GROMACS .gro file of N, CA, C and O in nm:
model
  336
    1MET      N    1  -2.828   1.634  -6.307
    1MET     CA    2  -2.968   1.644  -6.273
    1MET      C    3  -2.987   1.607  -6.127
    1MET      O    4  -2.942   1.502  -6.083
    2LYS      N    5  -3.048   1.691  -6.052
    2LYS     CA    6  -3.074   1.664  -5.911
    2LYS      C    7  -3.218   1.616  -5.896
    2LYS      O    8  -3.310   1.679  -5.943
    3LEU      N    9  -3.234   1.504  -5.831
    3LEU     CA   10  -3.368   1.450  -5.809
    3LEU      C   11  -3.413   1.483  -5.667
    3LEU      O   12  -3.340   1.465  -5.572
    4ILE      N   13  -3.533   1.532  -5.657
    4ILE     CA   14  -3.591   1.563  -5.527
    4ILE      C   15  -3.685   1.448  -5.489
    4ILE      O   16  -3.759   1.399  -5.572
    5ASN      N   17  -3.680   1.407  -5.367
    5ASN     CA   18  -3.763   1.297  -5.318
    5ASN      C   19  -3.737   1.166  -5.393
    5ASN      O   20  -3.828   1.089  -5.417
    6THR      N   21  -3.614   1.145  -5.431
    6THR     CA   22  -3.581   1.022  -5.501
    6THR      C   23  -3.571   0.907  -5.401
    6THR      O   24  -3.512   0.921  -5.296
    7ILE      N   25  -3.630   0.795  -5.438
    7ILE     CA   26  -3.624   0.675  -5.355
    7ILE      C   27  -3.511   0.587  -5.405
    7ILE      O   28  -3.480   0.587  -5.523
    8SER      N   29  -3.454   0.512  -5.317
    8SER     CA   30  -3.334   0.432  -5.339
    8SER      C   31  -3.309   0.383  -5.480
    8SER      O   32  -3.399   0.338  -5.548
    9CYS      N   33  -3.183   0.385  -5.515
    9CYS     CA   34  -3.135   0.328  -5.641
    9CYS      C   35  -3.126   0.177  -5.624
    9CYS      O   36  -3.086   0.128  -5.520
   10ASN      N   37  -3.162   0.106  -5.726
   10ASN     CA   38  -3.160  -0.040  -5.720
   10ASN      C   39  -3.113  -0.096  -5.852
   10ASN      O   40  -3.150  -0.047  -5.958
   11THR      N   41  -3.034  -0.199  -5.845
   11THR     CA   42  -2.999  -0.272  -5.966
   11THR      C   43  -3.065  -0.409  -5.959
   11THR      O   44  -3.103  -0.455  -5.852
   12ILE      N   45  -3.077  -0.471  -6.072
   12ILE     CA   46  -3.138  -0.604  -6.077
   12ILE      C   47  -3.054  -0.703  -5.998
   12ILE      O   48  -3.106  -0.789  -5.929
   13GLU      N   49  -2.922  -0.689  -6.005
   13GLU     CA   50  -2.832  -0.782  -5.938
   13GLU      C   51  -2.829  -0.761  -5.787
   13GLU      O   52  -2.814  -0.856  -5.713
   14GLU      N   53  -2.838  -0.636  -5.741
   14GLU     CA   54  -2.827  -0.606  -5.600
   14GLU      C   55  -2.940  -0.516  -5.553
   14GLU      O   56  -2.921  -0.399  -5.525
   15PRO      N   57  -3.062  -0.570  -5.546
   15PRO     CA   58  -3.173  -0.485  -5.501
   15PRO      C   59  -3.157  -0.445  -5.354
   15PRO      O   60  -3.107  -0.522  -5.274
   16ARG      N   61  -3.194  -0.323  -5.324
   16ARG     CA   62  -3.191  -0.272  -5.187
   16ARG      C   63  -3.332  -0.231  -5.147
   16ARG      O   64  -3.421  -0.226  -5.229
   17CYS      N   65  -3.348  -0.197  -5.024
   17CYS     CA   66  -3.479  -0.153  -4.975
   17CYS      C   67  -3.526  -0.034  -5.056
   17CYS      O   68  -3.452   0.060  -5.078
   18CYS      N   69  -3.649  -0.040  -5.101
   18CYS     CA   70  -3.701   0.069  -5.183
   18CYS      C   71  -3.854   0.065  -5.182
   18CYS      O   72  -3.914  -0.018  -5.116
   19SER      N   73  -3.913   0.151  -5.260
   19SER     CA   74  -4.059   0.157  -5.266
   19SER      C   75  -4.114   0.033  -5.335
   19SER      O   76  -4.044  -0.037  -5.409
   20GLU      N   77  -4.241   0.009  -5.315
   20GLU     CA   78  -4.307  -0.105  -5.380
   20GLU      C   79  -4.306  -0.089  -5.531
   20GLU      O   80  -4.293  -0.187  -5.604
   21LEU      N   81  -4.316   0.034  -5.579
   21LEU     CA   82  -4.315   0.059  -5.723
   21LEU      C   83  -4.179   0.023  -5.783
   21LEU      O   84  -4.173  -0.042  -5.888
   22CYS      N   85  -4.071   0.062  -5.717
   22CYS     CA   86  -3.936   0.025  -5.763
   22CYS      C   87  -3.920  -0.128  -5.761
   22CYS      O   88  -3.866  -0.185  -5.855
   23GLN      N   89  -3.964  -0.189  -5.654
   23GLN     CA   90  -3.954  -0.335  -5.643
   23GLN      C   91  -4.028  -0.403  -5.756
   23GLN      O   92  -3.979  -0.500  -5.814
   24ALA      N   93  -4.146  -0.354  -5.789
   24ALA     CA   94  -4.225  -0.414  -5.897
   24ALA      C   95  -4.155  -0.396  -6.031
   24ALA      O   96  -4.153  -0.488  -6.114
   25ALA      N   97  -4.096  -0.280  -6.054
   25ALA     CA   98  -4.024  -0.254  -6.179
   25ALA      C   99  -3.903  -0.346  -6.190
   25ALA      O  100  -3.877  -0.405  -6.297
   26ILE      N  101  -3.829  -0.362  -6.082
   26ILE     CA  102  -3.712  -0.451  -6.082
   26ILE      C  103  -3.756  -0.595  -6.107
   26ILE      O  104  -3.693  -0.667  -6.184
   27LYS      N  105  -3.865  -0.636  -6.045
   27LYS     CA  106  -3.916  -0.772  -6.065
   27LYS      C  107  -3.950  -0.795  -6.212
   27LYS      O  108  -3.918  -0.900  -6.267
   28SER      N  109  -4.012  -0.697  -6.275
   28SER     CA  110  -4.046  -0.709  -6.418
   28SER      C  111  -3.921  -0.731  -6.503
   28SER      O  112  -3.920  -0.813  -6.594
   29LEU      N  113  -3.816  -0.656  -6.473
   29LEU     CA  114  -3.691  -0.671  -6.549
   29LEU      C  115  -3.623  -0.804  -6.520
   29LEU      O  116  -3.575  -0.872  -6.610
   30LYS      N  117  -3.623  -0.843  -6.394
   30LYS     CA  118  -3.554  -0.965  -6.352
   30LYS      C  119  -3.622  -1.091  -6.409
   30LYS      O  120  -3.555  -1.187  -6.444
   31GLN      N  121  -3.754  -1.088  -6.420
   31GLN     CA  122  -3.828  -1.206  -6.467
   31GLN      C  123  -3.795  -1.243  -6.612
   31GLN      O  124  -3.822  -1.354  -6.653
   32THR      N  125  -3.737  -1.151  -6.687
   32THR     CA  126  -3.702  -1.182  -6.825
   32THR      C  127  -3.588  -1.282  -6.833
   32THR      O  128  -3.577  -1.354  -6.930
   33GLY      N  129  -3.503  -1.283  -6.730
   33GLY     CA  130  -3.385  -1.370  -6.733
   33GLY      C  131  -3.274  -1.316  -6.823
   33GLY      O  132  -3.173  -1.382  -6.842
   34LEU      N  133  -3.294  -1.196  -6.877
   34LEU     CA  134  -3.193  -1.137  -6.966
   34LEU      C  135  -3.081  -1.075  -6.884
   34LEU      O  136  -3.099  -0.972  -6.818
   35LYS      N  137  -2.965  -1.136  -6.888
   35LYS     CA  138  -2.852  -1.084  -6.813
   35LYS      C  139  -2.805  -0.949  -6.867
   35LYS      O  140  -2.741  -0.872  -6.798
   36SER      N  141  -2.842  -0.919  -6.990
   36SER     CA  142  -2.805  -0.791  -7.051
   36SER      C  143  -2.871  -0.673  -6.981
   36SER      O  144  -2.828  -0.560  -6.998
   37LEU      N  145  -2.973  -0.698  -6.903
   37LEU     CA  146  -3.044  -0.590  -6.833
   37LEU      C  147  -2.991  -0.568  -6.691
   37LEU      O  148  -3.041  -0.483  -6.620
   38ARG      N  149  -2.889  -0.641  -6.652
   38ARG     CA  150  -2.842  -0.633  -6.514
   38ARG      C  151  -2.771  -0.502  -6.480
   38ARG      O  152  -2.745  -0.473  -6.364
   39HIS      N  153  -2.740  -0.422  -6.580
   39HIS     CA  154  -2.670  -0.295  -6.557
   39HIS      C  155  -2.767  -0.177  -6.547
   39HIS      O  156  -2.725  -0.063  -6.551
   40ILE      N  157  -2.894  -0.208  -6.534
   40ILE     CA  158  -2.996  -0.103  -6.526
   40ILE      C  159  -3.029  -0.075  -6.380
   40ILE      O  160  -3.049  -0.167  -6.301
   41GLU      N  161  -3.035   0.053  -6.348
   41GLU     CA  162  -3.074   0.097  -6.215
   41GLU      C  163  -3.215   0.155  -6.223
   41GLU      O  164  -3.252   0.214  -6.323
   42VAL      N  165  -3.289   0.136  -6.115
   42VAL     CA  166  -3.427   0.185  -6.110
   42VAL      C  167  -3.439   0.284  -5.995
   42VAL      O  168  -3.400   0.255  -5.883
   43PHE      N  169  -3.492   0.402  -6.026
   43PHE     CA  170  -3.517   0.505  -5.927
   43PHE      C  171  -3.665   0.541  -5.933
   43PHE      O  172  -3.730   0.522  -6.035
   44GLU      N  173  -3.713   0.598  -5.824
   44GLU     CA  174  -3.846   0.656  -5.826
   44GLU      C  175  -3.836   0.801  -5.780
   44GLU      O  176  -3.772   0.830  -5.679
   45ASP      N  177  -3.894   0.891  -5.854
   45ASP     CA  178  -3.894   1.032  -5.820
   45ASP      C  179  -4.037   1.084  -5.830
   45ASP      O  180  -4.090   1.100  -5.939
   46ASN      N  181  -4.099   1.106  -5.715
   46ASN     CA  182  -4.237   1.157  -5.711
   46ASN      C  183  -4.332   1.077  -5.799
   46ASN      O  184  -4.410   1.133  -5.876
   47GLY      N  185  -4.323   0.945  -5.793
   47GLY     CA  186  -4.414   0.859  -5.868
   47GLY      C  187  -4.369   0.826  -6.009
   47GLY      O  188  -4.431   0.744  -6.076
   48GLN      N  189  -4.263   0.888  -6.055
   48GLN     CA  190  -4.209   0.857  -6.188
   48GLN      C  191  -4.092   0.759  -6.174
   48GLN      O  192  -4.006   0.778  -6.091
   49ILE      N  193  -4.094   0.655  -6.255
   49ILE     CA  194  -3.982   0.561  -6.256
   49ILE      C  195  -3.877   0.612  -6.353
   49ILE      O  196  -3.909   0.657  -6.463
   50ILE      N  197  -3.752   0.606  -6.311
   50ILE     CA  198  -3.640   0.647  -6.395
   50ILE      C  199  -3.548   0.527  -6.411
   50ILE      O  200  -3.508   0.465  -6.312
   51LEU      N  201  -3.518   0.493  -6.536
   51LEU     CA  202  -3.425   0.385  -6.567
   51LEU      C  203  -3.293   0.447  -6.608
   51LEU      O  204  -3.288   0.535  -6.695
   52ARG      N  205  -3.185   0.401  -6.546
   52ARG     CA  206  -3.050   0.449  -6.580
   52ARG      C  207  -2.958   0.329  -6.592
   52ARG      O  208  -2.988   0.221  -6.544
   53GLY      N  209  -2.845   0.353  -6.654
   53GLY     CA  210  -2.747   0.248  -6.671
   53GLY      C  211  -2.719   0.231  -6.819
   53GLY      O  212  -2.725   0.327  -6.896
   54TRP      N  213  -2.689   0.107  -6.858
   54TRP     CA  214  -2.659   0.084  -6.999
   54TRP      C  215  -2.711  -0.051  -7.045
   54TRP      O  216  -2.734  -0.141  -6.965
   55ALA      N  217  -2.729  -0.059  -7.175
   55ALA     CA  218  -2.770  -0.183  -7.242
   55ALA      C  219  -2.685  -0.196  -7.368
   55ALA      O  220  -2.642  -0.096  -7.425
   56PRO      N  221  -2.661  -0.318  -7.412
   56PRO     CA  222  -2.574  -0.338  -7.529
   56PRO      C  223  -2.639  -0.302  -7.662
   56PRO      O  224  -2.569  -0.280  -7.760
   57THR      N  225  -2.773  -0.294  -7.667
   57THR     CA  226  -2.841  -0.260  -7.793
   57THR      C  227  -2.961  -0.169  -7.765
   57THR      O  228  -3.016  -0.168  -7.655
   58PHE      N  229  -3.001  -0.096  -7.868
   58PHE     CA  230  -3.120  -0.011  -7.858
   58PHE      C  231  -3.243  -0.098  -7.832
   58PHE      O  232  -3.332  -0.059  -7.756
   59HIS      N  233  -3.246  -0.214  -7.894
   59HIS     CA  234  -3.359  -0.306  -7.875
   59HIS      C  235  -3.376  -0.341  -7.727
   59HIS      O  236  -3.489  -0.338  -7.674
   60LEU      N  237  -3.268  -0.373  -7.657
   60LEU     CA  238  -3.279  -0.408  -7.515
   60LEU      C  239  -3.317  -0.287  -7.430
   60LEU      O  240  -3.386  -0.301  -7.329
   61LYS      N  241  -3.274  -0.169  -7.470
   61LYS     CA  242  -3.318  -0.047  -7.402
   61LYS      C  243  -3.469  -0.035  -7.410
   61LYS      O  244  -3.537  -0.006  -7.311
   62GLN      N  245  -3.524  -0.061  -7.528
   62GLN     CA  246  -3.668  -0.053  -7.548
   62GLN      C  247  -3.741  -0.167  -7.477
   62GLN      O  248  -3.852  -0.148  -7.427
   63VAL      N  249  -3.681  -0.285  -7.472
   63VAL     CA  250  -3.740  -0.398  -7.400
   63VAL      C  251  -3.756  -0.361  -7.252
   63VAL      O  252  -3.863  -0.382  -7.193
   64ALA      N  253  -3.652  -0.303  -7.194
   64ALA     CA  254  -3.658  -0.263  -7.053
   64ALA      C  255  -3.769  -0.162  -7.031
   64ALA      O  256  -3.849  -0.173  -6.937
   65GLN      N  257  -3.777  -0.064  -7.119
   65GLN     CA  258  -3.880   0.039  -7.107
   65GLN      C  259  -4.020  -0.021  -7.117
   65GLN      O  260  -4.108   0.010  -7.036
   66THR      N  261  -4.040  -0.106  -7.213
   66THR     CA  262  -4.171  -0.168  -7.234
   66THR      C  263  -4.212  -0.253  -7.115
   66THR      O  264  -4.327  -0.247  -7.068
   67LEU      N  265  -4.119  -0.332  -7.063
   67LEU     CA  266  -4.149  -0.417  -6.947
   67LEU      C  267  -4.189  -0.334  -6.826
   67LEU      O  268  -4.287  -0.366  -6.757
   68VAL      N  269  -4.114  -0.229  -6.800
   68VAL     CA  270  -4.143  -0.148  -6.682
   68VAL      C  271  -4.274  -0.071  -6.700
   68VAL      O  272  -4.352  -0.058  -6.606
   69MET      N  273  -4.303  -0.024  -6.820
   69MET     CA  274  -4.430   0.047  -6.843
   69MET      C  275  -4.551  -0.044  -6.825
   69MET      O  276  -4.659   0.002  -6.791
   70LYS      N  277  -4.533  -0.174  -6.845
   70LYS     CA  278  -4.642  -0.270  -6.825
   70LYS      C  279  -4.660  -0.307  -6.678
   70LYS      O  280  -4.756  -0.376  -6.642
   71THR      N  281  -4.569  -0.263  -6.593
   71THR     CA  282  -4.576  -0.294  -6.451
   71THR      C  283  -4.690  -0.218  -6.386
   71THR      O  284  -4.706  -0.097  -6.408
   72GLU      N  285  -4.770  -0.289  -6.308
   72GLU     CA  286  -4.883  -0.226  -6.242
   72GLU      C  287  -4.837  -0.111  -6.154
   72GLU      O  288  -4.742  -0.124  -6.077
   73GLY      N  289  -4.901   0.003  -6.169
   73GLY     CA  290  -4.868   0.120  -6.088
   73GLY      C  291  -4.774   0.217  -6.157
   73GLY      O  292  -4.760   0.330  -6.113
   74VAL      N  293  -4.708   0.175  -6.264
   74VAL     CA  294  -4.617   0.264  -6.335
   74VAL      C  295  -4.698   0.340  -6.440
   74VAL      O  296  -4.756   0.281  -6.531
   75HIS      N  297  -4.700   0.471  -6.425
   75HIS     CA  298  -4.774   0.555  -6.519
   75HIS      C  299  -4.682   0.652  -6.592
   75HIS      O  300  -4.716   0.702  -6.698
   76HIS      N  301  -4.567   0.680  -6.531
   76HIS     CA  302  -4.471   0.774  -6.590
   76HIS      C  303  -4.332   0.712  -6.582
   76HIS      O  304  -4.293   0.661  -6.477
   77LEU      N  305  -4.261   0.718  -6.692
   77LEU     CA  306  -4.128   0.658  -6.697
   77LEU      C  307  -4.035   0.748  -6.777
   77LEU      O  308  -4.074   0.804  -6.880
   78LYS      N  309  -3.914   0.761  -6.728
   78LYS     CA  310  -3.809   0.834  -6.799
   78LYS      C  311  -3.697   0.734  -6.824
   78LYS      O  312  -3.644   0.674  -6.731
   79ASN      N  313  -3.663   0.714  -6.950
   79ASN     CA  314  -3.563   0.615  -6.987
   79ASN      C  315  -3.431   0.685  -7.016
   79ASN      O  316  -3.415   0.748  -7.119
   80GLU      N  317  -3.336   0.674  -6.924
   80GLU     CA  318  -3.203   0.733  -6.939
   80GLU      C  319  -3.097   0.627  -6.966
   80GLU      O  320  -2.979   0.650  -6.945
   81ILE      N  321  -3.140   0.509  -7.010
   81ILE     CA  322  -3.046   0.401  -7.038
   81ILE      C  323  -2.962   0.439  -7.160
   81ILE      O  324  -3.015   0.483  -7.261
   82GLU      N  325  -2.831   0.421  -7.148
   82GLU     CA  326  -2.740   0.446  -7.261
   82GLU      C  327  -2.715   0.316  -7.335
   82GLU      O  328  -2.706   0.210  -7.273
   83VAL      N  329  -2.701   0.326  -7.464
   83VAL     CA  330  -2.664   0.210  -7.546
   83VAL      C  331  -2.515   0.217  -7.569
   83VAL      O  332  -2.463   0.316  -7.622
   84LEU      N  333  -2.445   0.114  -7.525
   84LEU     CA  334  -2.298   0.110  -7.541
   84LEU      C  335  -2.256  -0.001  -7.633
   84LEU      O  336  -2.314  -0.104  -7.639
   0.00000   0.00000   0.00000
Protein backbone atom coordinates (compact mmCIF):
# COMPACT_ATOMS: atom_id res chain seq x y z
CA MET A 1 0.00 0.00 0.00
CA LYS A 2 1.43 3.35 -0.99
CA LEU A 3 0.51 6.29 1.18
CA ILE A 4 0.33 9.74 -0.34
CA ASN A 5 1.11 12.71 1.88
CA THR A 6 2.06 10.45 4.75
CA ILE A 7 3.61 12.18 7.73
CA SER A 8 6.50 10.62 9.62
CA CYS A 9 6.35 7.18 11.13
CA ASN A 10 6.69 7.16 14.89
CA THR A 11 6.96 4.52 17.54
CA ILE A 12 6.17 4.99 21.19
CA GLU A 13 9.77 4.16 22.12
CA GLU A 14 11.44 6.42 19.53
CA PRO A 15 9.19 9.34 18.59
CA ARG A 16 10.43 11.54 15.75
CA CYS A 17 9.33 14.89 14.45
CA CYS A 18 5.79 14.61 13.18
CA SER A 19 2.41 16.30 13.03
CA GLU A 20 0.61 17.40 16.17
CA LEU A 21 -2.04 14.75 15.52
CA CYS A 22 0.57 11.97 15.44
CA GLN A 23 2.18 13.35 18.58
CA ALA A 24 -1.17 13.39 20.37
CA ALA A 25 -1.90 9.80 19.32
CA ILE A 26 1.52 8.63 20.52
CA LYS A 27 1.03 10.47 23.82
CA SER A 28 -2.30 8.67 24.32
CA LEU A 29 -0.63 5.30 23.82
CA LYS A 30 2.41 6.14 25.93
CA GLN A 31 0.35 7.38 28.90
CA THR A 32 -1.03 3.88 29.44
CA GLY A 33 2.38 2.64 30.57
CA LEU A 34 1.69 -0.60 28.70
CA LYS A 35 4.99 -1.82 27.32
CA SER A 36 3.04 -4.20 25.09
CA LEU A 37 2.10 -1.22 22.92
CA ARG A 38 5.70 -0.17 22.22
CA HIS A 39 5.74 -2.00 18.87
CA ILE A 40 3.03 0.20 17.39
CA GLU A 41 3.85 2.80 14.77
CA VAL A 42 1.69 5.83 14.13
CA PHE A 43 1.28 7.44 10.71
CA GLU A 44 -0.90 10.22 9.45
CA ASP A 45 -2.25 10.18 5.91
CA ASN A 46 -4.42 13.14 4.89
CA GLY A 47 -5.88 13.49 8.40
CA GLN A 48 -6.37 9.77 8.98
CA ILE A 49 -4.32 8.07 11.68
CA ILE A 50 -2.92 4.67 10.76
CA LEU A 51 -1.71 2.25 13.42
CA ARG A 52 0.78 -0.42 12.34
CA GLY A 53 2.98 -2.91 14.08
CA TRP A 54 2.02 -5.73 16.40
CA ALA A 55 0.43 -6.49 19.73
CA PRO A 56 0.50 -9.74 21.70
CA THR A 57 -3.32 -9.98 22.02
CA PHE A 58 -6.44 -8.87 20.18
CA HIS A 59 -7.49 -7.07 23.36
CA LEU A 60 -4.38 -4.85 23.29
CA LYS A 61 -4.94 -4.15 19.59
CA GLN A 62 -8.40 -2.87 20.52
CA VAL A 63 -7.05 -0.93 23.52
CA ALA A 64 -4.66 0.92 21.21
CA GLN A 65 -7.45 1.69 18.76
CA THR A 66 -9.81 2.93 21.47
CA LEU A 67 -7.16 5.15 23.06
CA VAL A 68 -6.21 6.77 19.78
CA MET A 69 -9.84 7.30 18.73
CA LYS A 70 -10.41 9.19 22.00
CA THR A 71 -7.52 11.53 21.16
CA GLU A 72 -8.65 15.05 20.38
CA GLY A 73 -8.53 15.70 16.65
CA VAL A 74 -8.64 12.05 15.58
CA HIS A 75 -11.73 11.43 13.49
CA HIS A 76 -10.56 8.66 11.18
CA LEU A 77 -8.41 5.69 12.11
CA LYS A 78 -7.20 2.63 10.27
CA ASN A 79 -5.97 -0.17 12.51
CA GLU A 80 -3.37 -2.35 10.77
CA ILE A 81 -1.92 -3.77 14.00
CA GLU A 82 -1.20 -7.50 13.73
CA VAL A 83 -1.78 -9.86 16.63
CA LEU A 84 1.21 -12.16 17.08
